[in-house]
Amino acid sequence: NGAKAMLDNLRRREQIIDLLCDQGSVRVEPLSVHFGVSSVTIRNDLRYLEQKGCVMRSYGGAVLNQHFALDRPLQDKDRLNRDVKSRIAEKAASFVKDGDTLILDSGSTTTLIPPLLKSRRDLVVMTNALNIAWELANFERVDVMILGGNVRQSVYSLYGPSAEHQLRQYRFDKLFLGVDGFCLEAGITTPHPGEAHLNQVMCQVAQEVTVVADSSKFGRKSFCMISEISGIDRVITYSGIPEHYHQALSQMGVDVVIVDE
């Protein structure tokens, strides 16, 4: 019963976030009717989402916190900062050497890395992204491994316990990780719980963790934590990174690579 209640809460809160994305604001009483729960339950939901940084409470309801990094389908993300992401992907690919074993996470920036690996020899690439696996399958000198699990249809990615178990059987030289939020206090975050769990395992099995993030990600925090900042080795980004982030990351020993410098 307790587990079912927790799952019901999670699903309802995710649906409230979807409504906020569509409408920009929500009110307690209509939500109470819509979900068939008490107004007290809805207020608890909104309080929880406020604590997570997703919403800002207003009289009788809540509005979307625009600084909160929300999940968008891959096609939408792909149109954002395409030139910037291409340059970040080029720099990421430059760190890949012949014979490396890699994990490529799903995401709009990591999706741009595979075409840049065509000249590399004897790579092993594990990915949870159907589109990345499809593209790499055409490369003769790349051994492609794909994680099995549940499919997130909007972003072509796989996640779940079976994917996590499979990943734990291996050790990799390098991980290239896309994130939705990058906050000095909250760490690196993403909106989807299942994908966050898988990303955590990716970080555990990779010797070197590189986050690829355009500068819009800094200062944002999303629903689910992947790692504290201390768990990453390198950030590849653009010159829009706030100066205090650049300084703090460098002081923590994180290699900050800015592609337009």
PDB file of C-alpha atoms in Angstrom:
ATOM      1  CA  ASN A   1       0.000   0.000   0.000  1.00  0.00           C
ATOM      2  CA  GLY A   2       2.801   2.402   0.946  1.00  0.00           C
ATOM      3  CA  ALA A   3       4.676   1.657  -2.296  1.00  0.00           C
ATOM      4  CA  LYS A   4       1.515   2.127  -4.380  1.00  0.00           C
ATOM      5  CA  ALA A   5       0.790   5.466  -2.663  1.00  0.00           C
ATOM      6  CA  MET A   6       4.333   6.648  -3.406  1.00  0.00           C
ATOM      7  CA  LEU A   7       3.972   5.648  -7.066  1.00  0.00           C
ATOM      8  CA  ASP A   8       0.575   7.386  -7.287  1.00  0.00           C
ATOM      9  CA  ASN A   9       2.125  10.541  -5.812  1.00  0.00           C
ATOM     10  CA  LEU A  10       5.022  10.449  -8.271  1.00  0.00           C
ATOM     11  CA  ARG A  11       2.742   9.957 -11.291  1.00  0.00           C
ATOM     12  CA  ARG A  12       0.350  12.702 -10.204  1.00  0.00           C
ATOM     13  CA  ARG A  13       3.222  15.145  -9.629  1.00  0.00           C
ATOM     14  CA  GLU A  14       4.707  14.342 -13.035  1.00  0.00           C
ATOM     15  CA  GLN A  15       1.285  14.999 -14.617  1.00  0.00           C
ATOM     16  CA  ILE A  16       1.022  18.301 -12.731  1.00  0.00           C
ATOM     17  CA  ILE A  17       4.402  19.281 -14.214  1.00  0.00           C
ATOM     18  CA  ASP A  18       3.097  18.338 -17.698  1.00  0.00           C
ATOM     19  CA  LEU A  19       0.045  20.565 -17.138  1.00  0.00           C
ATOM     20  CA  LEU A  20       2.304  23.392 -15.989  1.00  0.00           C
ATOM     21  CA  CYS A  21       4.418  23.041 -19.132  1.00  0.00           C
ATOM     22  CA  ASP A  22       1.284  23.328 -21.286  1.00  0.00           C
ATOM     23  CA  GLN A  23      -0.557  26.024 -19.326  1.00  0.00           C
ATOM     24  CA  GLY A  24       2.103  27.893 -17.339  1.00  0.00           C
ATOM     25  CA  SER A  25      -0.001  27.822 -14.170  1.00  0.00           C
ATOM     26  CA  VAL A  26      -2.398  25.543 -12.278  1.00  0.00           C
ATOM     27  CA  ARG A  27      -5.028  26.004  -9.554  1.00  0.00           C
ATOM     28  CA  VAL A  28      -5.678  23.757  -6.565  1.00  0.00           C
ATOM     29  CA  GLU A  29      -9.436  23.156  -6.915  1.00  0.00           C
ATOM     30  CA  PRO A  30      -9.465  22.147 -10.626  1.00  0.00           C
ATOM     31  CA  LEU A  31      -6.486  19.815  -9.960  1.00  0.00           C
ATOM     32  CA  SER A  32      -8.342  18.276  -7.019  1.00  0.00           C
ATOM     33  CA  VAL A  33     -11.329  17.502  -9.284  1.00  0.00           C
ATOM     34  CA  HIS A  34      -9.132  16.352 -12.177  1.00  0.00           C
ATOM     35  CA  PHE A  35      -7.175  13.833 -10.073  1.00  0.00           C
ATOM     36  CA  GLY A  36     -10.008  12.870  -7.706  1.00  0.00           C
ATOM     37  CA  VAL A  37      -7.995  13.719  -4.584  1.00  0.00           C
ATOM     38  CA  SER A  38      -8.443  16.260  -1.799  1.00  0.00           C
ATOM     39  CA  SER A  39      -7.266  19.864  -2.060  1.00  0.00           C
ATOM     40  CA  VAL A  40      -4.943  19.099   0.892  1.00  0.00           C
ATOM     41  CA  THR A  41      -3.213  16.406  -1.241  1.00  0.00           C
ATOM     42  CA  ILE A  42      -2.801  18.837  -4.143  1.00  0.00           C
ATOM     43  CA  ARG A  43      -1.347  21.516  -1.834  1.00  0.00           C
ATOM     44  CA  ASN A  44       1.121  18.904  -0.543  1.00  0.00           C
ATOM     45  CA  ASP A  45       2.046  18.119  -4.172  1.00  0.00           C
ATOM     46  CA  LEU A  46       2.620  21.790  -4.957  1.00  0.00           C
ATOM     47  CA  ARG A  47       4.641  22.254  -1.764  1.00  0.00           C
ATOM     48  CA  TYR A  48       6.798  19.266  -2.732  1.00  0.00           C
ATOM     49  CA  LEU A  49       7.309  20.608  -6.279  1.00  0.00           C
ATOM     50  CA  GLU A  50       8.157  24.038  -4.859  1.00  0.00           C
ATOM     51  CA  GLN A  51      10.840  22.493  -2.611  1.00  0.00           C
ATOM     52  CA  LYS A  52      12.277  20.743  -5.688  1.00  0.00           C
ATOM     53  CA  GLY A  53      12.459  24.093  -7.497  1.00  0.00           C
ATOM     54  CA  CYS A  54       9.895  23.109 -10.160  1.00  0.00           C
ATOM     55  CA  VAL A  55       7.158  25.623  -9.311  1.00  0.00           C
ATOM     56  CA  MET A  56       6.509  28.852  -7.481  1.00  0.00           C
ATOM     57  CA  ARG A  57       3.392  28.894  -5.302  1.00  0.00           C
ATOM     58  CA  SER A  58       0.757  31.519  -5.991  1.00  0.00           C
ATOM     59  CA  TYR A  59      -2.549  32.277  -4.322  1.00  0.00           C
ATOM     60  CA  GLY A  60      -4.777  29.232  -4.900  1.00  0.00           C
ATOM     61  CA  GLY A  61      -2.266  27.429  -7.110  1.00  0.00           C
ATOM     62  CA  ALA A  62       1.211  27.554  -8.629  1.00  0.00           C
ATOM     63  CA  VAL A  63       3.123  28.804 -11.673  1.00  0.00           C
ATOM     64  CA  LEU A  64       5.962  27.136 -13.540  1.00  0.00           C
ATOM     65  CA  ASN A  65       9.462  28.078 -12.397  1.00  0.00           C
ATOM     66  CA  GLN A  66      11.114  28.996 -15.703  1.00  0.00           C
ATOM     67  CA  HIS A  67      14.590  28.258 -14.291  1.00  0.00           C
ATOM     68  CA  PHE A  68      13.614  24.643 -13.692  1.00  0.00           C
ATOM     69  CA  ALA A  69      15.042  22.344 -16.352  1.00  0.00           C
ATOM     70  CA  LEU A  70      12.077  20.456 -17.769  1.00  0.00           C
ATOM     71  CA  ASP A  71      12.014  17.398 -19.947  1.00  0.00           C
ATOM     72  CA  ARG A  72      11.415  18.128 -23.628  1.00  0.00           C
ATOM     73  CA  PRO A  73      11.253  15.707 -26.542  1.00  0.00           C
ATOM     74  CA  LEU A  74      14.602  15.244 -28.282  1.00  0.00           C
ATOM     75  CA  GLN A  75      13.355  16.907 -31.488  1.00  0.00           C
ATOM     76  CA  ASP A  76      12.628  20.110 -29.536  1.00  0.00           C
ATOM     77  CA  LYS A  77      15.991  20.043 -27.755  1.00  0.00           C
ATOM     78  CA  ASP A  78      17.735  19.394 -31.069  1.00  0.00           C
ATOM     79  CA  ARG A  79      16.608  22.775 -32.386  1.00  0.00           C
ATOM     80  CA  LEU A  80      18.043  24.623 -29.380  1.00  0.00           C
ATOM     81  CA  ASN A  81      21.558  26.030 -29.806  1.00  0.00           C
ATOM     82  CA  ARG A  82      22.376  23.583 -32.607  1.00  0.00           C
ATOM     83  CA  ASP A  83      25.606  25.375 -33.612  1.00  0.00           C
ATOM     84  CA  VAL A  84      26.812  25.548 -30.008  1.00  0.00           C
ATOM     85  CA  LYS A  85      26.050  21.855 -29.455  1.00  0.00           C
ATOM     86  CA  SER A  86      27.904  20.905 -32.656  1.00  0.00           C
ATOM     87  CA  ARG A  87      31.048  22.632 -31.399  1.00  0.00           C
ATOM     88  CA  ILE A  88      30.737  20.983 -27.990  1.00  0.00           C
ATOM     89  CA  ALA A  89      30.344  17.585 -29.719  1.00  0.00           C
ATOM     90  CA  GLU A  90      33.450  18.229 -31.860  1.00  0.00           C
ATOM     91  CA  LYS A  91      35.500  18.992 -28.765  1.00  0.00           C
ATOM     92  CA  ALA A  92      34.141  15.901 -26.979  1.00  0.00           C
ATOM     93  CA  ALA A  93      35.112  13.701 -29.937  1.00  0.00           C
ATOM     94  CA  SER A  94      38.658  15.119 -29.845  1.00  0.00           C
ATOM     95  CA  PHE A  95      39.169  13.427 -26.446  1.00  0.00           C
ATOM     96  CA  VAL A  96      38.401   9.975 -27.941  1.00  0.00           C
ATOM     97  CA  LYS A  97      41.439   7.920 -28.928  1.00  0.00           C
ATOM     98  CA  ASP A  98      41.772   4.698 -30.939  1.00  0.00           C
ATOM     99  CA  GLY A  99      41.045   1.683 -28.754  1.00  0.00           C
ATOM    100  CA  ASP A 100      38.935   3.586 -26.178  1.00  0.00           C
ATOM    101  CA  THR A 101      35.903   2.065 -24.479  1.00  0.00           C
ATOM    102  CA  LEU A 102      33.125   4.654 -24.186  1.00  0.00           C
ATOM    103  CA  ILE A 103      29.625   5.226 -22.922  1.00  0.00           C
ATOM    104  CA  LEU A 104      27.543   7.708 -24.913  1.00  0.00           C
ATOM    105  CA  ASP A 105      24.490   8.829 -22.967  1.00  0.00           C
ATOM    106  CA  SER A 106      21.305   9.782 -24.816  1.00  0.00           C
ATOM    107  CA  GLY A 107      20.740  13.487 -25.482  1.00  0.00           C
ATOM    108  CA  SER A 108      20.699  16.211 -28.109  1.00  0.00           C
ATOM    109  CA  THR A 109      24.430  17.017 -27.755  1.00  0.00           C
ATOM    110  CA  THR A 110      25.728  13.445 -27.417  1.00  0.00           C
ATOM    111  CA  THR A 111      23.707  12.553 -30.552  1.00  0.00           C
ATOM    112  CA  LEU A 112      26.059  14.809 -32.532  1.00  0.00           C
ATOM    113  CA  ILE A 113      29.210  12.911 -31.428  1.00  0.00           C
ATOM    114  CA  PRO A 114      28.935   9.608 -33.436  1.00  0.00           C
ATOM    115  CA  PRO A 115      29.572  11.059 -36.945  1.00  0.00           C
ATOM    116  CA  LEU A 116      32.793  12.564 -35.573  1.00  0.00           C
ATOM    117  CA  LEU A 117      34.128   9.134 -34.539  1.00  0.00           C
ATOM    118  CA  LYS A 118      34.211   7.639 -38.029  1.00  0.00           C
ATOM    119  CA  SER A 119      38.004   7.835 -38.346  1.00  0.00           C
ATOM    120  CA  ARG A 120      38.673   6.114 -34.980  1.00  0.00           C
ATOM    121  CA  ARG A 121      39.785   2.477 -34.842  1.00  0.00           C
ATOM    122  CA  ASP A 122      38.872  -0.302 -32.425  1.00  0.00           C
ATOM    123  CA  LEU A 123      36.365   1.625 -30.325  1.00  0.00           C
ATOM    124  CA  VAL A 124      33.877  -0.057 -28.022  1.00  0.00           C
ATOM    125  CA  VAL A 125      30.812   2.147 -27.528  1.00  0.00           C
ATOM    126  CA  MET A 126      27.995   1.357 -25.117  1.00  0.00           C
ATOM    127  CA  THR A 127      24.871   3.515 -25.389  1.00  0.00           C
ATOM    128  CA  ASN A 128      21.314   3.706 -24.084  1.00  0.00           C
ATOM    129  CA  ALA A 129      20.193   5.711 -27.138  1.00  0.00           C
ATOM    130  CA  LEU A 130      18.505   3.899 -30.027  1.00  0.00           C
ATOM    131  CA  ASN A 131      19.392   6.665 -32.504  1.00  0.00           C
ATOM    132  CA  ILE A 132      23.076   6.658 -31.501  1.00  0.00           C
ATOM    133  CA  ALA A 133      23.301   2.851 -31.756  1.00  0.00           C
ATOM    134  CA  TRP A 134      21.635   2.956 -35.184  1.00  0.00           C
ATOM    135  CA  GLU A 135      24.182   5.453 -36.473  1.00  0.00           C
ATOM    136  CA  LEU A 136      27.219   3.685 -34.999  1.00  0.00           C
ATOM    137  CA  ALA A 137      26.068   0.323 -36.402  1.00  0.00           C
ATOM    138  CA  ASN A 138      27.252   1.543 -39.832  1.00  0.00           C
ATOM    139  CA  PHE A 139      30.858   2.061 -38.650  1.00  0.00           C
ATOM    140  CA  GLU A 140      33.110  -0.916 -39.467  1.00  0.00           C
ATOM    141  CA  ARG A 141      35.714  -0.279 -36.750  1.00  0.00           C
ATOM    142  CA  VAL A 142      33.330   0.350 -33.847  1.00  0.00           C
ATOM    143  CA  ASP A 143      31.987  -2.410 -31.609  1.00  0.00           C
ATOM    144  CA  VAL A 144      28.522  -1.163 -30.601  1.00  0.00           C
ATOM    145  CA  MET A 145      26.784  -2.344 -27.431  1.00  0.00           C
ATOM    146  CA  ILE A 146      23.245  -1.258 -26.588  1.00  0.00           C
ATOM    147  CA  LEU A 147      21.600  -1.372 -23.181  1.00  0.00           C
ATOM    148  CA  GLY A 148      18.294  -3.202 -22.942  1.00  0.00           C
ATOM    149  CA  GLY A 149      15.325  -1.859 -20.994  1.00  0.00           C
ATOM    150  CA  ASN A 150      12.256   0.331 -21.163  1.00  0.00           C
ATOM    151  CA  VAL A 151      12.043   2.831 -24.041  1.00  0.00           C
ATOM    152  CA  ARG A 152      11.428   6.542 -23.509  1.00  0.00           C
ATOM    153  CA  GLN A 153       9.819   7.152 -26.879  1.00  0.00           C
ATOM    154  CA  SER A 154      10.176  10.934 -27.039  1.00  0.00           C
ATOM    155  CA  VAL A 155      13.978  10.792 -26.701  1.00  0.00           C
ATOM    156  CA  TYR A 156      14.774   7.297 -28.086  1.00  0.00           C
ATOM    157  CA  SER A 157      16.514   6.237 -24.877  1.00  0.00           C
ATOM    158  CA  LEU A 158      16.433   3.075 -22.776  1.00  0.00           C
ATOM    159  CA  TYR A 159      16.435   2.811 -18.998  1.00  0.00           C
ATOM    160  CA  GLY A 160      15.433   0.465 -16.170  1.00  0.00           C
ATOM    161  CA  PRO A 161      16.842  -2.208 -13.818  1.00  0.00           C
ATOM    162  CA  SER A 162      17.876  -4.547 -16.645  1.00  0.00           C
ATOM    163  CA  ALA A 163      19.925  -1.767 -18.279  1.00  0.00           C
ATOM    164  CA  GLU A 164      21.552  -0.933 -14.927  1.00  0.00           C
ATOM    165  CA  HIS A 165      22.393  -4.604 -14.249  1.00  0.00           C
ATOM    166  CA  GLN A 166      23.910  -4.998 -17.727  1.00  0.00           C
ATOM    167  CA  LEU A 167      26.021  -1.865 -17.335  1.00  0.00           C
ATOM    168  CA  ARG A 168      27.461  -2.989 -13.991  1.00  0.00           C
ATOM    169  CA  GLN A 169      29.165  -5.959 -15.709  1.00  0.00           C
ATOM    170  CA  TYR A 170      31.646  -3.651 -17.483  1.00  0.00           C
ATOM    171  CA  ARG A 171      34.258  -0.926 -16.946  1.00  0.00           C
ATOM    172  CA  PHE A 172      34.760   1.914 -19.422  1.00  0.00           C
ATOM    173  CA  ASP A 173      37.478   4.479 -20.096  1.00  0.00           C
ATOM    174  CA  LYS A 174      35.176   7.425 -20.769  1.00  0.00           C
ATOM    175  CA  LEU A 175      31.585   8.555 -20.324  1.00  0.00           C
ATOM    176  CA  PHE A 176      30.037  11.476 -22.224  1.00  0.00           C
ATOM    177  CA  LEU A 177      26.971  12.572 -20.317  1.00  0.00           C
ATOM    178  CA  GLY A 178      24.216  15.005 -21.255  1.00  0.00           C
ATOM    179  CA  VAL A 179      22.355  16.751 -18.414  1.00  0.00           C
ATOM    180  CA  ASP A 180      19.298  18.990 -18.023  1.00  0.00           C
ATOM    181  CA  GLY A 181      20.493  20.873 -14.973  1.00  0.00           C
ATOM    182  CA  PHE A 182      23.937  21.788 -13.626  1.00  0.00           C
ATOM    183  CA  CYS A 183      23.956  23.430 -10.199  1.00  0.00           C
ATOM    184  CA  LEU A 184      26.907  23.832  -7.817  1.00  0.00           C
ATOM    185  CA  GLU A 185      24.699  22.922  -4.839  1.00  0.00           C
ATOM    186  CA  ALA A 186      22.264  20.407  -6.359  1.00  0.00           C
ATOM    187  CA  GLY A 187      24.805  18.731  -8.673  1.00  0.00           C
ATOM    188  CA  ILE A 188      23.966  17.432 -12.149  1.00  0.00           C
ATOM    189  CA  THR A 189      20.309  16.563 -12.601  1.00  0.00           C
ATOM    190  CA  THR A 190      17.713  15.291 -15.076  1.00  0.00           C
ATOM    191  CA  PRO A 191      13.883  15.158 -14.977  1.00  0.00           C
ATOM    192  CA  HIS A 192      13.357  11.409 -15.433  1.00  0.00           C
ATOM    193  CA  PRO A 193      13.912   9.129 -12.376  1.00  0.00           C
ATOM    194  CA  GLY A 194      14.725   5.992 -14.396  1.00  0.00           C
ATOM    195  CA  GLU A 195      17.254   7.780 -16.559  1.00  0.00           C
ATOM    196  CA  ALA A 196      18.836   9.408 -13.491  1.00  0.00           C
ATOM    197  CA  HIS A 197      19.390   5.969 -11.911  1.00  0.00           C
ATOM    198  CA  LEU A 198      20.992   4.687 -15.113  1.00  0.00           C
ATOM    199  CA  ASN A 199      23.202   7.779 -15.380  1.00  0.00           C
ATOM    200  CA  GLN A 200      24.365   7.182 -11.793  1.00  0.00           C
ATOM    201  CA  VAL A 201      25.534   3.683 -12.761  1.00  0.00           C
ATOM    202  CA  MET A 202      27.238   5.086 -15.885  1.00  0.00           C
ATOM    203  CA  CYS A 203      29.255   7.414 -13.637  1.00  0.00           C
ATOM    204  CA  GLN A 204      30.224   4.490 -11.384  1.00  0.00           C
ATOM    205  CA  VAL A 205      31.576   2.281 -14.195  1.00  0.00           C
ATOM    206  CA  ALA A 206      33.483   4.973 -16.140  1.00  0.00           C
ATOM    207  CA  GLN A 207      37.031   5.996 -15.277  1.00  0.00           C
ATOM    208  CA  GLU A 208      36.527   9.525 -16.666  1.00  0.00           C
ATOM    209  CA  VAL A 209      33.195  11.395 -16.618  1.00  0.00           C
ATOM    210  CA  THR A 210      32.729  14.262 -19.093  1.00  0.00           C
ATOM    211  CA  VAL A 211      29.572  16.367 -18.980  1.00  0.00           C
ATOM    212  CA  VAL A 212      28.606  18.059 -22.256  1.00  0.00           C
ATOM    213  CA  ALA A 213      26.376  21.063 -21.518  1.00  0.00           C
ATOM    214  CA  ASP A 214      25.544  24.305 -23.273  1.00  0.00           C
ATOM    215  CA  SER A 215      25.669  27.274 -20.919  1.00  0.00           C
ATOM    216  CA  SER A 216      21.859  27.428 -20.473  1.00  0.00           C
ATOM    217  CA  LYS A 217      22.147  24.387 -18.172  1.00  0.00           C
ATOM    218  CA  PHE A 218      24.142  26.218 -15.475  1.00  0.00           C
ATOM    219  CA  GLY A 219      22.159  27.370 -12.480  1.00  0.00           C
ATOM    220  CA  ARG A 220      19.241  25.108 -13.376  1.00  0.00           C
ATOM    221  CA  LYS A 221      18.177  22.154 -11.305  1.00  0.00           C
ATOM    222  CA  SER A 222      15.929  19.348 -12.360  1.00  0.00           C
ATOM    223  CA  PHE A 223      13.872  16.687 -10.591  1.00  0.00           C
ATOM    224  CA  CYS A 224      16.385  13.851 -10.098  1.00  0.00           C
ATOM    225  CA  MET A 225      20.020  13.941  -9.042  1.00  0.00           C
ATOM    226  CA  ILE A 226      22.643  12.101 -11.083  1.00  0.00           C
ATOM    227  CA  SER A 227      25.825  13.102  -9.273  1.00  0.00           C
ATOM    228  CA  GLU A 228      27.441  15.714  -7.083  1.00  0.00           C
ATOM    229  CA  ILE A 229      29.864  17.978  -8.914  1.00  0.00           C
ATOM    230  CA  SER A 230      32.788  16.187  -7.222  1.00  0.00           C
ATOM    231  CA  GLY A 231      31.865  13.060  -9.220  1.00  0.00           C
ATOM    232  CA  ILE A 232      32.728  14.549 -12.614  1.00  0.00           C
ATOM    233  CA  ASP A 233      36.125  15.086 -14.253  1.00  0.00           C
ATOM    234  CA  ARG A 234      35.443  17.449 -17.155  1.00  0.00           C
ATOM    235  CA  VAL A 235      32.809  19.862 -18.433  1.00  0.00           C
ATOM    236  CA  ILE A 236      32.720  20.836 -22.098  1.00  0.00           C
ATOM    237  CA  THR A 237      30.639  23.972 -22.586  1.00  0.00           C
ATOM    238  CA  TYR A 238      30.381  27.379 -24.251  1.00  0.00           C
ATOM    239  CA  SER A 239      31.525  30.832 -23.136  1.00  0.00           C
ATOM    240  CA  GLY A 240      28.141  31.633 -21.563  1.00  0.00           C
ATOM    241  CA  ILE A 241      29.137  29.675 -18.439  1.00  0.00           C
ATOM    242  CA  PRO A 242      28.814  32.056 -15.429  1.00  0.00           C
ATOM    243  CA  GLU A 243      32.241  33.177 -14.200  1.00  0.00           C
ATOM    244  CA  HIS A 244      31.614  32.009 -10.627  1.00  0.00           C
ATOM    245  CA  TYR A 245      30.777  28.531 -11.992  1.00  0.00           C
ATOM    246  CA  HIS A 246      33.997  28.487 -14.011  1.00  0.00           C
ATOM    247  CA  GLN A 247      36.050  29.477 -10.962  1.00  0.00           C
ATOM    248  CA  ALA A 248      34.300  27.105  -8.555  1.00  0.00           C
ATOM    249  CA  LEU A 249      34.639  24.126 -10.915  1.00  0.00           C
ATOM    250  CA  SER A 250      38.329  24.829 -11.522  1.00  0.00           C
ATOM    251  CA  GLN A 251      38.923  25.050  -7.757  1.00  0.00           C
ATOM    252  CA  MET A 252      37.205  21.654  -7.351  1.00  0.00           C
ATOM    253  CA  GLY A 253      39.604  20.118  -9.860  1.00  0.00           C
ATOM    254  CA  VAL A 254      37.066  19.829 -12.694  1.00  0.00           C
ATOM    255  CA  ASP A 255      38.595  20.476 -16.144  1.00  0.00           C
ATOM    256  CA  VAL A 256      36.471  23.224 -17.743  1.00  0.00           C
ATOM    257  CA  VAL A 257      36.781  23.230 -21.542  1.00  0.00           C
ATOM    258  CA  ILE A 258      35.189  26.210 -23.314  1.00  0.00           C
ATOM    259  CA  VAL A 259      34.790  25.548 -27.018  1.00  0.00           C
ATOM    260  CA  ASP A 260      34.732  29.137 -28.362  1.00  0.00           C
ATOM    261  CA  GLU A 261      37.951  30.228 -26.651  1.00  0.00           C
TER     262      GLU A 261
END
